[in-house]
C-alpha positions as a LaTeX table, in Angstrom:
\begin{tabular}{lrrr}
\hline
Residue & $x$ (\AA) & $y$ (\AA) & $z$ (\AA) \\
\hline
Unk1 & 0.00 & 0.00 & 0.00 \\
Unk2 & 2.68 & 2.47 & 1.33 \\
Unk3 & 4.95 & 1.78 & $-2.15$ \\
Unk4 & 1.68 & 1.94 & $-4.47$ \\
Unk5 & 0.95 & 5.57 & $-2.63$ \\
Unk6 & 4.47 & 6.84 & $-3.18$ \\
Unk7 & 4.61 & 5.77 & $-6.56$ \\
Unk8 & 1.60 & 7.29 & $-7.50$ \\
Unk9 & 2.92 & 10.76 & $-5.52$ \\
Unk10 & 6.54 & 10.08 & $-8.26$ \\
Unk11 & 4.41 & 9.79 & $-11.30$ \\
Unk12 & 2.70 & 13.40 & $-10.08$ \\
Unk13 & 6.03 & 15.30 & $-9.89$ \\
Unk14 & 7.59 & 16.51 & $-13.43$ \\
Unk15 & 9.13 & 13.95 & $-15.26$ \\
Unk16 & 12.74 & 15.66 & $-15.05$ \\
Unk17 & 12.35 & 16.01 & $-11.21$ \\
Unk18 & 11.13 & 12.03 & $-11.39$ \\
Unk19 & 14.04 & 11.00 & $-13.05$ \\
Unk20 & 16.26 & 12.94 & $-10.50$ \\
Unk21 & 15.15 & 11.50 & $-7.51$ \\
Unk22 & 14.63 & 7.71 & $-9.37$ \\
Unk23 & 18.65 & 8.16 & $-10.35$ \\
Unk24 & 19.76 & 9.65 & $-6.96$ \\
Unk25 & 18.05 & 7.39 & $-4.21$ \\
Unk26 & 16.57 & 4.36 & $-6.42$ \\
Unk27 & 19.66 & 3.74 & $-8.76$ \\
Unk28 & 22.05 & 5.17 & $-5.76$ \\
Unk29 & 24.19 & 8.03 & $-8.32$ \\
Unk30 & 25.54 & 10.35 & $-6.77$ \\
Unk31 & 25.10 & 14.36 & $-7.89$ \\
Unk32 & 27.66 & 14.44 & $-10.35$ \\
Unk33 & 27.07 & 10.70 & $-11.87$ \\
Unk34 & 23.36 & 11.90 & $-12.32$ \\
Unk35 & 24.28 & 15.08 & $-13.92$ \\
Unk36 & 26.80 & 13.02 & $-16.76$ \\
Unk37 & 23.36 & 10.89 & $-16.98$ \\
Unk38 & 20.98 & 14.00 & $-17.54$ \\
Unk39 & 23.13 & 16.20 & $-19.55$ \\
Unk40 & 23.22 & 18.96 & $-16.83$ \\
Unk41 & 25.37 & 20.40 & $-14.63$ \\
Unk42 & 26.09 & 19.32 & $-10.94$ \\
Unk43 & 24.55 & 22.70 & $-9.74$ \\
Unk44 & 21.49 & 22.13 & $-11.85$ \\
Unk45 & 20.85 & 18.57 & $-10.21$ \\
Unk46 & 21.01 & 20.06 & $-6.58$ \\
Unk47 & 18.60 & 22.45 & $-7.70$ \\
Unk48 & 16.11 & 20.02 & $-9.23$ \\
Unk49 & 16.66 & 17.53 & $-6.47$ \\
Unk50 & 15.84 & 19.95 & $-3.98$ \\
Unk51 & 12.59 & 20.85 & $-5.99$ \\
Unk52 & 11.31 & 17.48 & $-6.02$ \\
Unk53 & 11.75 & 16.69 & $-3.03$ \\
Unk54 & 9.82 & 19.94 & $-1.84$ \\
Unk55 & 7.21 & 18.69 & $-4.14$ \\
Unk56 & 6.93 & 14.89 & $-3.26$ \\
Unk57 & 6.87 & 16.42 & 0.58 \\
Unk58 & 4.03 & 18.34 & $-0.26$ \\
Unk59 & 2.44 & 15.59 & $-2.35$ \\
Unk60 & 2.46 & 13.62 & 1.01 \\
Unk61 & 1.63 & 16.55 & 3.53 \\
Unk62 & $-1.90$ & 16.50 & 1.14 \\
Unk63 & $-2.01$ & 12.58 & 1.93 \\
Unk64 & $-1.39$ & 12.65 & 5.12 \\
Unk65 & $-4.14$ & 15.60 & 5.41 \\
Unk66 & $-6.97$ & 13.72 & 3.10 \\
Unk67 & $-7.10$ & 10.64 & 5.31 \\
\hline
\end{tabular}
């Protein structure tokens, strides 16, 4: 139940902020592997990481607050 809720929250963020967090935490790159893999810079990743991550908290502060 938990994982089917949190992917559901993933497939709500933007697809680049998605593929962030999937390559940082899921696959295990770190920031600078993950950049080489996106095409982006390292400052660019930190950035985006830290967006989706602000947004996937939100996504389950609204969870937590519907039940």
């Amino acid at each position: 139940e938990t994982r089917r809720e949190l992917d559901d929250m993933l497939r709500r963020l933007p697809p680049e902020q998605r593929e962030v967090l999937l390559l940082r935490f899921a696959v295990g790159l770190d920031t600078k592997e993950t950049a080489d893999v996106m095409g982006r810079r390292a400052n660019a990743i930190r950035q985006l990481q830290f967006r989706a991550l602000s947004n996937l908290r939100a996504l389950m502060q609204q969870e937590v607050g519907s039940r």
